[in-house]
PDB file of C-alpha atoms in Angstrom:
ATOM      1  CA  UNK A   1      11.007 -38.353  -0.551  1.00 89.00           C
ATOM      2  CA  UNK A   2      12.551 -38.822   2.765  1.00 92.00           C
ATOM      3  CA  UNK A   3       9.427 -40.719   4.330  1.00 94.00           C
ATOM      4  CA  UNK A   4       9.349 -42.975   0.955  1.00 91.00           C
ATOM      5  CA  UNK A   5      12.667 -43.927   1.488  1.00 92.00           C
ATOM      6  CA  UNK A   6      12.720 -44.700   5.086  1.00 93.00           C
ATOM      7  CA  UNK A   7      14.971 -41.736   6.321  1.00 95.00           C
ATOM      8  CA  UNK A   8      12.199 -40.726   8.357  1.00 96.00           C
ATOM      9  CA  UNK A   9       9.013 -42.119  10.041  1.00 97.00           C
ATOM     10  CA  UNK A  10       6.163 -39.261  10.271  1.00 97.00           C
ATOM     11  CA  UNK A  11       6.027 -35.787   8.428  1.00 96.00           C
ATOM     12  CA  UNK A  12       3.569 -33.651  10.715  1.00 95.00           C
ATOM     13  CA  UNK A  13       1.015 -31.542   8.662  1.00 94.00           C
ATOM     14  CA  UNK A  14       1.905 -32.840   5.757  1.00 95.00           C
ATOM     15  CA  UNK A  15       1.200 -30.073   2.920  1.00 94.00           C
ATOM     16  CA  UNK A  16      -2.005 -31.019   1.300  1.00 96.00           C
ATOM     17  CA  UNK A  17       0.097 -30.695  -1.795  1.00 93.00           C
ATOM     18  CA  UNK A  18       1.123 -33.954  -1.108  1.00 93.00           C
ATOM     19  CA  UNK A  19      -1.592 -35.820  -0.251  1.00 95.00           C
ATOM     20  CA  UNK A  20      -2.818 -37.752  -3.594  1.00 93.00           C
ATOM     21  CA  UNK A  21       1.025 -38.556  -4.681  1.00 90.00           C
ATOM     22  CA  UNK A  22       1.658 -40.161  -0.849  1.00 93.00           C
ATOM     23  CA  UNK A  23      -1.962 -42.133  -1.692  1.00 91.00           C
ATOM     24  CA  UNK A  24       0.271 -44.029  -3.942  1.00 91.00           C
ATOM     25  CA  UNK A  25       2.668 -44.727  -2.159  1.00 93.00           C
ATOM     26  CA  UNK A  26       3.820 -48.319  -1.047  1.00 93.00           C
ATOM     27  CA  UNK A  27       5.848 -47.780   1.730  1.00 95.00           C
ATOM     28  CA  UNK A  28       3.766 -44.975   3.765  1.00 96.00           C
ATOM     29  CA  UNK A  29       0.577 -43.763   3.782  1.00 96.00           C
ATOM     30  CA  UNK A  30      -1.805 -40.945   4.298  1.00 97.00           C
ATOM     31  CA  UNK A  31      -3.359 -40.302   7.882  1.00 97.00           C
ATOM     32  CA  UNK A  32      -6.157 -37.442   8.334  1.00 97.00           C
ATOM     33  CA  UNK A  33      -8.491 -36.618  10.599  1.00 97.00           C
ATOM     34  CA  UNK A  34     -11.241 -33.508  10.284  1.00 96.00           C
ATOM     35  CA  UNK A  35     -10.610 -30.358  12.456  1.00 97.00           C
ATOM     36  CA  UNK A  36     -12.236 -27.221  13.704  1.00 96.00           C
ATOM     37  CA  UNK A  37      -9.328 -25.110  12.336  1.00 97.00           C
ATOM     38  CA  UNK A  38     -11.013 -22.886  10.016  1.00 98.00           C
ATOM     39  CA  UNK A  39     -10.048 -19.824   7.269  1.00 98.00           C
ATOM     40  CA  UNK A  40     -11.776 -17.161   6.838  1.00 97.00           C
ATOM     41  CA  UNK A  41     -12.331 -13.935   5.191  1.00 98.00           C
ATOM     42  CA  UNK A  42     -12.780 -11.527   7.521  1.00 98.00           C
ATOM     43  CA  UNK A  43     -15.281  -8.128   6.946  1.00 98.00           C
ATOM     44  CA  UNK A  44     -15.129  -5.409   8.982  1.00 97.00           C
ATOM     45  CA  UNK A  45     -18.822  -5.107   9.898  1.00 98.00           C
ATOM     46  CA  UNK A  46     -18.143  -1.247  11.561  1.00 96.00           C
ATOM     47  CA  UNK A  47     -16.591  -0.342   7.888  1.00 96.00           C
ATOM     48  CA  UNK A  48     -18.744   0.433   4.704  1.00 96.00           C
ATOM     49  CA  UNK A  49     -19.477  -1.599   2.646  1.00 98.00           C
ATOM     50  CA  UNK A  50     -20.203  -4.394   4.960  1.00 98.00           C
ATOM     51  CA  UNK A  51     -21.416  -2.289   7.381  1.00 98.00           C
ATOM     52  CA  UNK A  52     -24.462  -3.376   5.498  1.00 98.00           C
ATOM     53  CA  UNK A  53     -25.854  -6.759   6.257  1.00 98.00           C
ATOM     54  CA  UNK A  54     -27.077  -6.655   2.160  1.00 98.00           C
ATOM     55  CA  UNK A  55     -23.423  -6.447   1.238  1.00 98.00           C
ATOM     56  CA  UNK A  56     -21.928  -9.211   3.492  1.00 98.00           C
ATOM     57  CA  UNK A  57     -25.292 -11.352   2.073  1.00 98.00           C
ATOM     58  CA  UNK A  58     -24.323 -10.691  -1.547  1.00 98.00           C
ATOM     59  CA  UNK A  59     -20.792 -11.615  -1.479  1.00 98.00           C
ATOM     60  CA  UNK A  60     -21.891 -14.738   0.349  1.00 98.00           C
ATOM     61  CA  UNK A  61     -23.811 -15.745  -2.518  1.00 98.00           C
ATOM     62  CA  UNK A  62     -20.904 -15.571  -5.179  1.00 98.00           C
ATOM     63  CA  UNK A  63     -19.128 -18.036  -3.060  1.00 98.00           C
ATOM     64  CA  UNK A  64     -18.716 -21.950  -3.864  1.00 98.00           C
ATOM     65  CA  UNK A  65     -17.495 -23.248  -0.608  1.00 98.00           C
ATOM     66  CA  UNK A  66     -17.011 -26.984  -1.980  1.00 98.00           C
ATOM     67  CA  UNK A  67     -15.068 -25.072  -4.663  1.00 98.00           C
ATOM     68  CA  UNK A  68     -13.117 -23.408  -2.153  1.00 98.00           C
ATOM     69  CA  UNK A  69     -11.904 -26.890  -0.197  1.00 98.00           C
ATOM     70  CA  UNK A  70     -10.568 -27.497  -3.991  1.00 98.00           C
ATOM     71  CA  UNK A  71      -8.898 -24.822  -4.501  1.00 97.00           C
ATOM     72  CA  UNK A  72      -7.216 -23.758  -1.106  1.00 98.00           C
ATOM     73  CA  UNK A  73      -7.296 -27.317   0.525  1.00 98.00           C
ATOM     74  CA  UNK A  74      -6.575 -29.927  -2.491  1.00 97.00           C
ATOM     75  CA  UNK A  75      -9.729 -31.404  -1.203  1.00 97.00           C
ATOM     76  CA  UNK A  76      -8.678 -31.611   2.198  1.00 97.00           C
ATOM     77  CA  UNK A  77     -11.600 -30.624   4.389  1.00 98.00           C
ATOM     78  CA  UNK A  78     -14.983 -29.499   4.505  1.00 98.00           C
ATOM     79  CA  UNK A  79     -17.234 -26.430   3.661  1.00 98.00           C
ATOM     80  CA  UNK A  80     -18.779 -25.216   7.180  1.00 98.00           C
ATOM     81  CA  UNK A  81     -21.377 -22.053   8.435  1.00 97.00           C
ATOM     82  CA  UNK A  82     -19.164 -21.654  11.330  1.00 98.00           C
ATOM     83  CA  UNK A  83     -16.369 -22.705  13.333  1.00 97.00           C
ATOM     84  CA  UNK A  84     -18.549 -25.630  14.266  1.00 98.00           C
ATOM     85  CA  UNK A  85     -17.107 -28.202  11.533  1.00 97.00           C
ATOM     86  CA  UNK A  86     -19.375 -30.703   9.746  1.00 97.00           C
ATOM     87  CA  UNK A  87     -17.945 -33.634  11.955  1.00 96.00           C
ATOM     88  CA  UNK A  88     -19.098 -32.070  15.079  1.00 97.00           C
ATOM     89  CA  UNK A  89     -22.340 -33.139  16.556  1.00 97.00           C
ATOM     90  CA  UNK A  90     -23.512 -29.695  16.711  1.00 98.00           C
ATOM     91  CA  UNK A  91     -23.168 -29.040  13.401  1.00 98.00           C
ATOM     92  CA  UNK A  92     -26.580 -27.365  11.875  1.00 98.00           C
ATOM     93  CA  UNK A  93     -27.011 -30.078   8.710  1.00 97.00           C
ATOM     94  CA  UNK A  94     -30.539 -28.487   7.926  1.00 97.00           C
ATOM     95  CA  UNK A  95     -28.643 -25.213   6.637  1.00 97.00           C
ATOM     96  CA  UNK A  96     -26.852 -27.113   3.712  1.00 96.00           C
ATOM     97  CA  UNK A  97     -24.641 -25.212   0.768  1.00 96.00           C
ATOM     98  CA  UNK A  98     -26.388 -23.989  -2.245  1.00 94.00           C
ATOM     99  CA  UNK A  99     -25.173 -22.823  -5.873  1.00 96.00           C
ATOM    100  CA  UNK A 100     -24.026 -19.476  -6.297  1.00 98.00           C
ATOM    101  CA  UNK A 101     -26.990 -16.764  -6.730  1.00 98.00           C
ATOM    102  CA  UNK A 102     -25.332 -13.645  -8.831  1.00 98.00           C
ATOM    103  CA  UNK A 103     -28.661 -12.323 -10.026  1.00 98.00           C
ATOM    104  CA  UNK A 104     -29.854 -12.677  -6.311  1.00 98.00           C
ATOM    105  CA  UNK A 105     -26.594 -10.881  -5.187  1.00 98.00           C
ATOM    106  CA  UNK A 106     -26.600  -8.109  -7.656  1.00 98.00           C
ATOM    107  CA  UNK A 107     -30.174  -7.541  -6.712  1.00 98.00           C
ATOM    108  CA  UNK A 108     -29.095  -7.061  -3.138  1.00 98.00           C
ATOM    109  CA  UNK A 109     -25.931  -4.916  -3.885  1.00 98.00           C
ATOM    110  CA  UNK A 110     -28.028  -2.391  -5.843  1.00 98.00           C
ATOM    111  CA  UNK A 111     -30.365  -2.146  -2.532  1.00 98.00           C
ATOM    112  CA  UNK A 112     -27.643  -1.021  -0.815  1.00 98.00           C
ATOM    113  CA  UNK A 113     -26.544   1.481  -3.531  1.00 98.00           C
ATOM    114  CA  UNK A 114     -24.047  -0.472  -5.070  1.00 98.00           C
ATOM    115  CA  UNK A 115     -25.951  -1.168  -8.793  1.00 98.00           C
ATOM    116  CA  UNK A 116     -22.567  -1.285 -10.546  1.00 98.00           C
ATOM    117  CA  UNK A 117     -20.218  -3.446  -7.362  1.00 98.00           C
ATOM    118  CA  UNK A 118     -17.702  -2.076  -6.020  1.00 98.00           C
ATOM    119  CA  UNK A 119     -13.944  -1.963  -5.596  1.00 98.00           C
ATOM    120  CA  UNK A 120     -12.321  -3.245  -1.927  1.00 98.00           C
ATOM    121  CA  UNK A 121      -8.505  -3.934  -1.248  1.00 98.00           C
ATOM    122  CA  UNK A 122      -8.274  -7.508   0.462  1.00 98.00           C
ATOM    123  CA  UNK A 123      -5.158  -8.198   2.408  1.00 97.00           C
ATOM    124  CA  UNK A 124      -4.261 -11.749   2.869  1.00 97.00           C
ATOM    125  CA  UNK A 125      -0.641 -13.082   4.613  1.00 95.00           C
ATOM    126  CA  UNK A 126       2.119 -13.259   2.358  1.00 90.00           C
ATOM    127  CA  UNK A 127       3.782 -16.121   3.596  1.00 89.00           C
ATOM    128  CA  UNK A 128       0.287 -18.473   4.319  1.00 93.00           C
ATOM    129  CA  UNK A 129       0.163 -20.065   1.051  1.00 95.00           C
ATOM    130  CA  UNK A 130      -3.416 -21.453   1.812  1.00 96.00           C
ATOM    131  CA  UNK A 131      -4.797 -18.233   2.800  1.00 97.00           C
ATOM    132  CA  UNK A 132      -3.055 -16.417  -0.235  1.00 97.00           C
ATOM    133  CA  UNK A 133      -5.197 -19.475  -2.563  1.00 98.00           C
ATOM    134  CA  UNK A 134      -8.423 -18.835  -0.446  1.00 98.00           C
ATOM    135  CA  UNK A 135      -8.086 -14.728  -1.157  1.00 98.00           C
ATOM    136  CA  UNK A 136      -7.908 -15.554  -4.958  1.00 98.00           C
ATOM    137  CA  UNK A 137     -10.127 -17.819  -5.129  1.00 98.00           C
ATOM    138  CA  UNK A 138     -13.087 -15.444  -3.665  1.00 98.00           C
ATOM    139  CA  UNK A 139     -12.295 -12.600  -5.671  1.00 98.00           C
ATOM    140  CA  UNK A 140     -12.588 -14.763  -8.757  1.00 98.00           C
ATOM    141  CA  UNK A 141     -15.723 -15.582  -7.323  1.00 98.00           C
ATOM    142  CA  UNK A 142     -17.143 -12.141  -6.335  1.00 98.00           C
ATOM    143  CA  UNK A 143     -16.117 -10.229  -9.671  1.00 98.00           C
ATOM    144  CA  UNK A 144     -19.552 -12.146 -11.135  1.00 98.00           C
ATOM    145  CA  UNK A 145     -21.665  -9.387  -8.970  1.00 98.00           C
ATOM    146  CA  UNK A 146     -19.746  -6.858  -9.769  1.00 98.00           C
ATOM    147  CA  UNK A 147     -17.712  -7.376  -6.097  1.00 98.00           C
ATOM    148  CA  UNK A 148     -14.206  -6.138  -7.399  1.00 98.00           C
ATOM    149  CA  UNK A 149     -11.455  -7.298  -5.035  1.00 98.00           C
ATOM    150  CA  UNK A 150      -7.916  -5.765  -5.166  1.00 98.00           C
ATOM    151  CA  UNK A 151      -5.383  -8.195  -3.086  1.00 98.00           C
ATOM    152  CA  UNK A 152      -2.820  -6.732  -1.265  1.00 97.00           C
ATOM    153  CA  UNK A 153      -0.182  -9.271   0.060  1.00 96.00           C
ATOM    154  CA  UNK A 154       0.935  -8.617   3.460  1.00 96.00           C
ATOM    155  CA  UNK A 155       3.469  -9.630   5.630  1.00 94.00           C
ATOM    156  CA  UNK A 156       2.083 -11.978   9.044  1.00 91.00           C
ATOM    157  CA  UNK A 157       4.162 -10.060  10.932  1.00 90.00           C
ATOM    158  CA  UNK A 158       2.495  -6.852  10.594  1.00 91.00           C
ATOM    159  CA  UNK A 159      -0.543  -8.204  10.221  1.00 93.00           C
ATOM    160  CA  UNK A 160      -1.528  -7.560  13.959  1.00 86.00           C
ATOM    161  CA  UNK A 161      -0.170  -4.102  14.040  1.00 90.00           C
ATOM    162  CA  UNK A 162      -1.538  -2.676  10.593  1.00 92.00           C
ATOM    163  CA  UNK A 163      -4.041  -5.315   9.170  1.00 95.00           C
ATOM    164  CA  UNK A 164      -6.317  -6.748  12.123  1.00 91.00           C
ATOM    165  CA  UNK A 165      -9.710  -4.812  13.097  1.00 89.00           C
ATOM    166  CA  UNK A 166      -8.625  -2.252  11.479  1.00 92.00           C
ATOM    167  CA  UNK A 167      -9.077  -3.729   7.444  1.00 95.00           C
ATOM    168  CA  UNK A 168     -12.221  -3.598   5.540  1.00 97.00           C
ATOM    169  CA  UNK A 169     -11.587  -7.315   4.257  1.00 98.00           C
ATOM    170  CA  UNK A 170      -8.742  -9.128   5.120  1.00 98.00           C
ATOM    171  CA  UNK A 171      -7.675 -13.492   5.339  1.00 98.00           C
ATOM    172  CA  UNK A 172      -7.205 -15.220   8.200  1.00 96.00           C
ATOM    173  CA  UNK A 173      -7.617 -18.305  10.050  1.00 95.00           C
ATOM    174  CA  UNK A 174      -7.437 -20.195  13.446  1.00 96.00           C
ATOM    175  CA  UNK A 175      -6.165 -23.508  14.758  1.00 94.00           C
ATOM    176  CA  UNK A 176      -9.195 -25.366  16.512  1.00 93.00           C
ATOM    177  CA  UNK A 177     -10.273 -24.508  20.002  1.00 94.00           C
ATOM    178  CA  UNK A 178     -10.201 -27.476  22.904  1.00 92.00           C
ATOM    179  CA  UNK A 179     -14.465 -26.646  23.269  1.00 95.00           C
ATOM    180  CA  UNK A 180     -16.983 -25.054  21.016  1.00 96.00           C
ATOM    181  CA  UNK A 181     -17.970 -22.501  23.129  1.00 97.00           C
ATOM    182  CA  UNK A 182     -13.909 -21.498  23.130  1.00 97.00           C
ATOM    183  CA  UNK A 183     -14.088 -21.518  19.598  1.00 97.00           C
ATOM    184  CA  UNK A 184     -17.238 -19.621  19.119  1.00 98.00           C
ATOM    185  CA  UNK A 185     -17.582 -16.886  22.554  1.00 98.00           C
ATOM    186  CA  UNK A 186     -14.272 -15.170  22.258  1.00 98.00           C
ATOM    187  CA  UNK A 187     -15.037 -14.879  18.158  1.00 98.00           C
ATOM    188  CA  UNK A 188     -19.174 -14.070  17.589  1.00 98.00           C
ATOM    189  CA  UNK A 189     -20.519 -12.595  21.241  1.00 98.00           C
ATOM    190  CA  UNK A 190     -20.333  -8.611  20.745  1.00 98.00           C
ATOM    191  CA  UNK A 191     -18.264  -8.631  23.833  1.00 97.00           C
ATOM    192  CA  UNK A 192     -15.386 -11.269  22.575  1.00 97.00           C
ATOM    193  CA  UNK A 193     -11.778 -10.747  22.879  1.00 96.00           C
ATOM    194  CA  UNK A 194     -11.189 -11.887  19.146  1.00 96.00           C
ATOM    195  CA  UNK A 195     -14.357 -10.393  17.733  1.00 97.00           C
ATOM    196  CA  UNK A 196     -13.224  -6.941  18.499  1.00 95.00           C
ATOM    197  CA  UNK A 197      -9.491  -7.734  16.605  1.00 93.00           C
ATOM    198  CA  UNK A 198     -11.886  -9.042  13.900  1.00 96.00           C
ATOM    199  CA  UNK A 199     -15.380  -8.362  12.220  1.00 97.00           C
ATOM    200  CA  UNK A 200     -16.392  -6.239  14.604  1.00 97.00           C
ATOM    201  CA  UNK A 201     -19.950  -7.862  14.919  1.00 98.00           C
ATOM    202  CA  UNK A 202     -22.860  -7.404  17.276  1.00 98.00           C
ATOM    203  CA  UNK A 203     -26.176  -9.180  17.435  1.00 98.00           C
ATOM    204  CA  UNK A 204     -28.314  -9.371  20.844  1.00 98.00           C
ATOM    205  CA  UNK A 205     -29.684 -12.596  19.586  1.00 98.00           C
ATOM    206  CA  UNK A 206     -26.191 -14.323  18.819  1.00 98.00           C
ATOM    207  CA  UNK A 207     -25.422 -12.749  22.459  1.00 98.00           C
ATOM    208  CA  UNK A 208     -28.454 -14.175  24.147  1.00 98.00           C
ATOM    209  CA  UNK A 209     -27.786 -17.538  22.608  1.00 98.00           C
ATOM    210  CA  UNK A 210     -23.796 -18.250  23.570  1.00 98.00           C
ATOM    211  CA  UNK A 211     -24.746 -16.634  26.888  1.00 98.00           C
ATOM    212  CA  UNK A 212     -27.310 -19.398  27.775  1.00 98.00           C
ATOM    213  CA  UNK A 213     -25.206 -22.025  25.964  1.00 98.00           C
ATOM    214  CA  UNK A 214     -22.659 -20.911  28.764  1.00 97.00           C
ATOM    215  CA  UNK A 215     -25.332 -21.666  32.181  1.00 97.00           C
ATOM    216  CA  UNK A 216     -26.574 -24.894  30.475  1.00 96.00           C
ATOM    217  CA  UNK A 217     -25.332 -28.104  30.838  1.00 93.00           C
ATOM    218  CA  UNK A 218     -27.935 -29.852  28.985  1.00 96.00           C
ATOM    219  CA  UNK A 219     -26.652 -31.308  25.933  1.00 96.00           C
ATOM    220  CA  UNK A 220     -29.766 -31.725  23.780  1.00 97.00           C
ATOM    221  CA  UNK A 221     -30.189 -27.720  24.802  1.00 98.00           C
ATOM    222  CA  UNK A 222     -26.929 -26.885  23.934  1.00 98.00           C
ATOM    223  CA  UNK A 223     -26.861 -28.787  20.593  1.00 98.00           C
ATOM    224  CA  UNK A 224     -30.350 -26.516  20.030  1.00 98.00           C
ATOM    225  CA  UNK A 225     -28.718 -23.276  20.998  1.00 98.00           C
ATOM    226  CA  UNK A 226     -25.620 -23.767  18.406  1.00 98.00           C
ATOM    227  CA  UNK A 227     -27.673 -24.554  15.773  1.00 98.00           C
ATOM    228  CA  UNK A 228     -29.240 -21.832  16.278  1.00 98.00           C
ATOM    229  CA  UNK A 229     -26.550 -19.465  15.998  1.00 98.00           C
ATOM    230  CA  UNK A 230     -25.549 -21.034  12.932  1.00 98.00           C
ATOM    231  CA  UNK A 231     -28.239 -19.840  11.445  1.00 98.00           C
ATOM    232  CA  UNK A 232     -27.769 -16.550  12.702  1.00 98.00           C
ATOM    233  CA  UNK A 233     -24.522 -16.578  11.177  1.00 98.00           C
ATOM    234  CA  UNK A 234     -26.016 -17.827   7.852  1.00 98.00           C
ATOM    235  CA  UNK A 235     -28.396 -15.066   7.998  1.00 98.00           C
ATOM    236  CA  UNK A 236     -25.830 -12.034   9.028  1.00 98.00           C
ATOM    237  CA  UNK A 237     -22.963 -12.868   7.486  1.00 98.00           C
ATOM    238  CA  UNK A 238     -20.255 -11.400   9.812  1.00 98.00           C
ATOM    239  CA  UNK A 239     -17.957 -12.810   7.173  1.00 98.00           C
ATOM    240  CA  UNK A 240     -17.282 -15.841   5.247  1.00 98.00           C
ATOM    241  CA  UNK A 241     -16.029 -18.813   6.939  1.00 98.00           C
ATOM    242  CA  UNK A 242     -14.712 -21.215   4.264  1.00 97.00           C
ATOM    243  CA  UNK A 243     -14.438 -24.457   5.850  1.00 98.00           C
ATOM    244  CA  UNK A 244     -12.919 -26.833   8.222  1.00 98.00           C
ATOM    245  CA  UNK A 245      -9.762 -27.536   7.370  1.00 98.00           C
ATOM    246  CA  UNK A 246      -7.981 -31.485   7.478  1.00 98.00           C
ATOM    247  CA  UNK A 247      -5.042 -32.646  10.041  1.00 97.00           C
ATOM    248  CA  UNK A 248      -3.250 -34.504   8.066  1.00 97.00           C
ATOM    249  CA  UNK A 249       0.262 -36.717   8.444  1.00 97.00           C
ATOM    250  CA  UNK A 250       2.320 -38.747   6.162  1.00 97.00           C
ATOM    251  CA  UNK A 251       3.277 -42.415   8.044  1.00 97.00           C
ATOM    252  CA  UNK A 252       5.554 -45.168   7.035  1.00 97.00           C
ATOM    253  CA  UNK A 253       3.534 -48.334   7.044  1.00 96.00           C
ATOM    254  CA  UNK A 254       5.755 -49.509  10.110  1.00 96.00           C
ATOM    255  CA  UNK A 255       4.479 -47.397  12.598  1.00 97.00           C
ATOM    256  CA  UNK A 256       1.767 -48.867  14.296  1.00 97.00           C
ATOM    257  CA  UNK A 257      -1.091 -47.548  16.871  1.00 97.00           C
ATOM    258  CA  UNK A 258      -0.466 -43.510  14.973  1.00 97.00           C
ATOM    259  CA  UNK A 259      -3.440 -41.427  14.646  1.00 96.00           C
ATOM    260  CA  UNK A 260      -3.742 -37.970  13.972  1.00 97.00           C
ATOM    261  CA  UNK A 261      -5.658 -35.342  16.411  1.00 95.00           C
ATOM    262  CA  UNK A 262      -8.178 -32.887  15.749  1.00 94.00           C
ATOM    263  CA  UNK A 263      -6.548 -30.555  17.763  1.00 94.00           C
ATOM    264  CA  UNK A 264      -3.198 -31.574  15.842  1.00 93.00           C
ATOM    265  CA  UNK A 265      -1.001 -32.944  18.179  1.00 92.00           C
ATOM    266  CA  UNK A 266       1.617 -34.797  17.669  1.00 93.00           C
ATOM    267  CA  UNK A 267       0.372 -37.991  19.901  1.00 93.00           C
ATOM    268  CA  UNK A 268       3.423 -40.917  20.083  1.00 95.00           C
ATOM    269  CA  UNK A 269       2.110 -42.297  23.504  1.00 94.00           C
ATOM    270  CA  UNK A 270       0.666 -45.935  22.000  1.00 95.00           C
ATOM    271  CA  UNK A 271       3.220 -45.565  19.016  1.00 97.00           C
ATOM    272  CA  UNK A 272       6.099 -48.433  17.677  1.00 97.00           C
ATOM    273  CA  UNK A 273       8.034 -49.114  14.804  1.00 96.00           C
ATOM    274  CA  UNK A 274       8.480 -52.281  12.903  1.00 93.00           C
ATOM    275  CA  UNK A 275      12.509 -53.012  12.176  1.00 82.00           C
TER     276      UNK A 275
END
């Protein structure tokens, strides 16, 4: 209401809420941009079930990630393999998003001695809105196999202390990373500082691949390498990341030269207003 009216000139990360009433709008206007910044759900892959790869597989095939941008974003972003975003060059586009498979995932859940599903707790952060509509949003998804989700809302402040590598499933989510092998190394290679606070995961071939993405400086080679390990991450599952989420500002129509930043700063360098 204030930006309508002229009281002010930007909101910052403007609540995707908002989005198609501001598209409306005569005196401001909607200004996005896609980002790495990803949401998650995160699987512990040391604690059963998704110890087993079969488990992590089957719950990936209840999920709808376009479905998911709906229902957690408003629309506002895009379904990715990885924290490699669709708008990256990187981005593995031969991998693509198919349909939900419940007969395919029940068949794989009773392989790994789970014929009738099973029953998980999920923790997601209380006060992360987003995260709280991804959470429900999967387990509506997973009861079709049988996948029975209990969510247990959790404060963010404890979520370090009593939630993080230490929960079977759990949702979180990080702001984008300045280079992809920042946003990859420290979350995927066996040794990474976040991977151990997270799923836990270790696969010599996902380690052999982020280690030679790190001595090349080939391009080509390291576009090859990463879309790679996107596949790797297709195939293992270390846990399901939902898609690249939208930067996105609300902007009276007199500001000139604004643009929004994938890394979501707030950049007024080449910015005026029109009195």
């Amino acid at each position: 209401a204030a930006l309508e009216s002229g009281a002010i000139d930007i909101v910052w990360n403007l609540p995707y809420e908002a989005v198609e009433k501001l598209k409306s709008s005569r005196s401001a206007r909607v200004d996005s941009v896609p980002t790495p910044t990803w949401d998650g759900v995160i699987l512990n892959n040391k604690r059963a079930p998704f110890n087993d790869v079969r488990v992590r597989q089957a719950l990936a095939l209840t999920i709808d990630k376009a479905a998911l941008v709906e229902l957690a974003l408003f629309g506002q972003g895009a379904p990715t393999h990885s924290p490699i975003p669709p708008s990256h060059p990187y981005f593995n586009k031969t991998i693509g998003f198919k349909a939900p498979d419940i007969a395919q995932a029940k068949k794989l859940l009773a392989e790994a001695g789970y014929p009738n599903g099973f029953d998980v707790p999920m923790q997601v952060p209380h006060e992360r809105e987003q995260r709280v509509r991804l959470g429900v949003a999967v387990r509506d998804m997973a009861k079709a196999a049988g996948i029975r989700i209990n969510i247990e809302r959790v404060p963010f402040a404890s979520y370090s202390a009593n939630v993080t590598g230490k929960a079977q499933m759990f949702v979180d989510g990080y702001f984008a990373r300045p280079t992809v092998d920042t946003a990859i190394y420290p979350f995927f290679h066996s040794e990474g500082s976040w991977n151990a606070k997270l799923w836990i995961y270790k696969d010599e071939r996902v380690d052999q691949l982020l280690d030679e993405a790190r001595r090349t400086n080939a391009d080509e080679k390291r576009k090859e390498l990463f879309e790679k390990y996107q596949l790797l991450m297709h195939e293992t599952v270390p846990g399901i990341i939902a898609y690249s989420a939208a930067h996105v500002n609300g902007v009276r129509n007199e500001v000139v030269n604004f643009k929004s930043t994938p890394m979501q700063w707030l950049e007024l360098k080449d910015v005026t207003v029109k009195r």
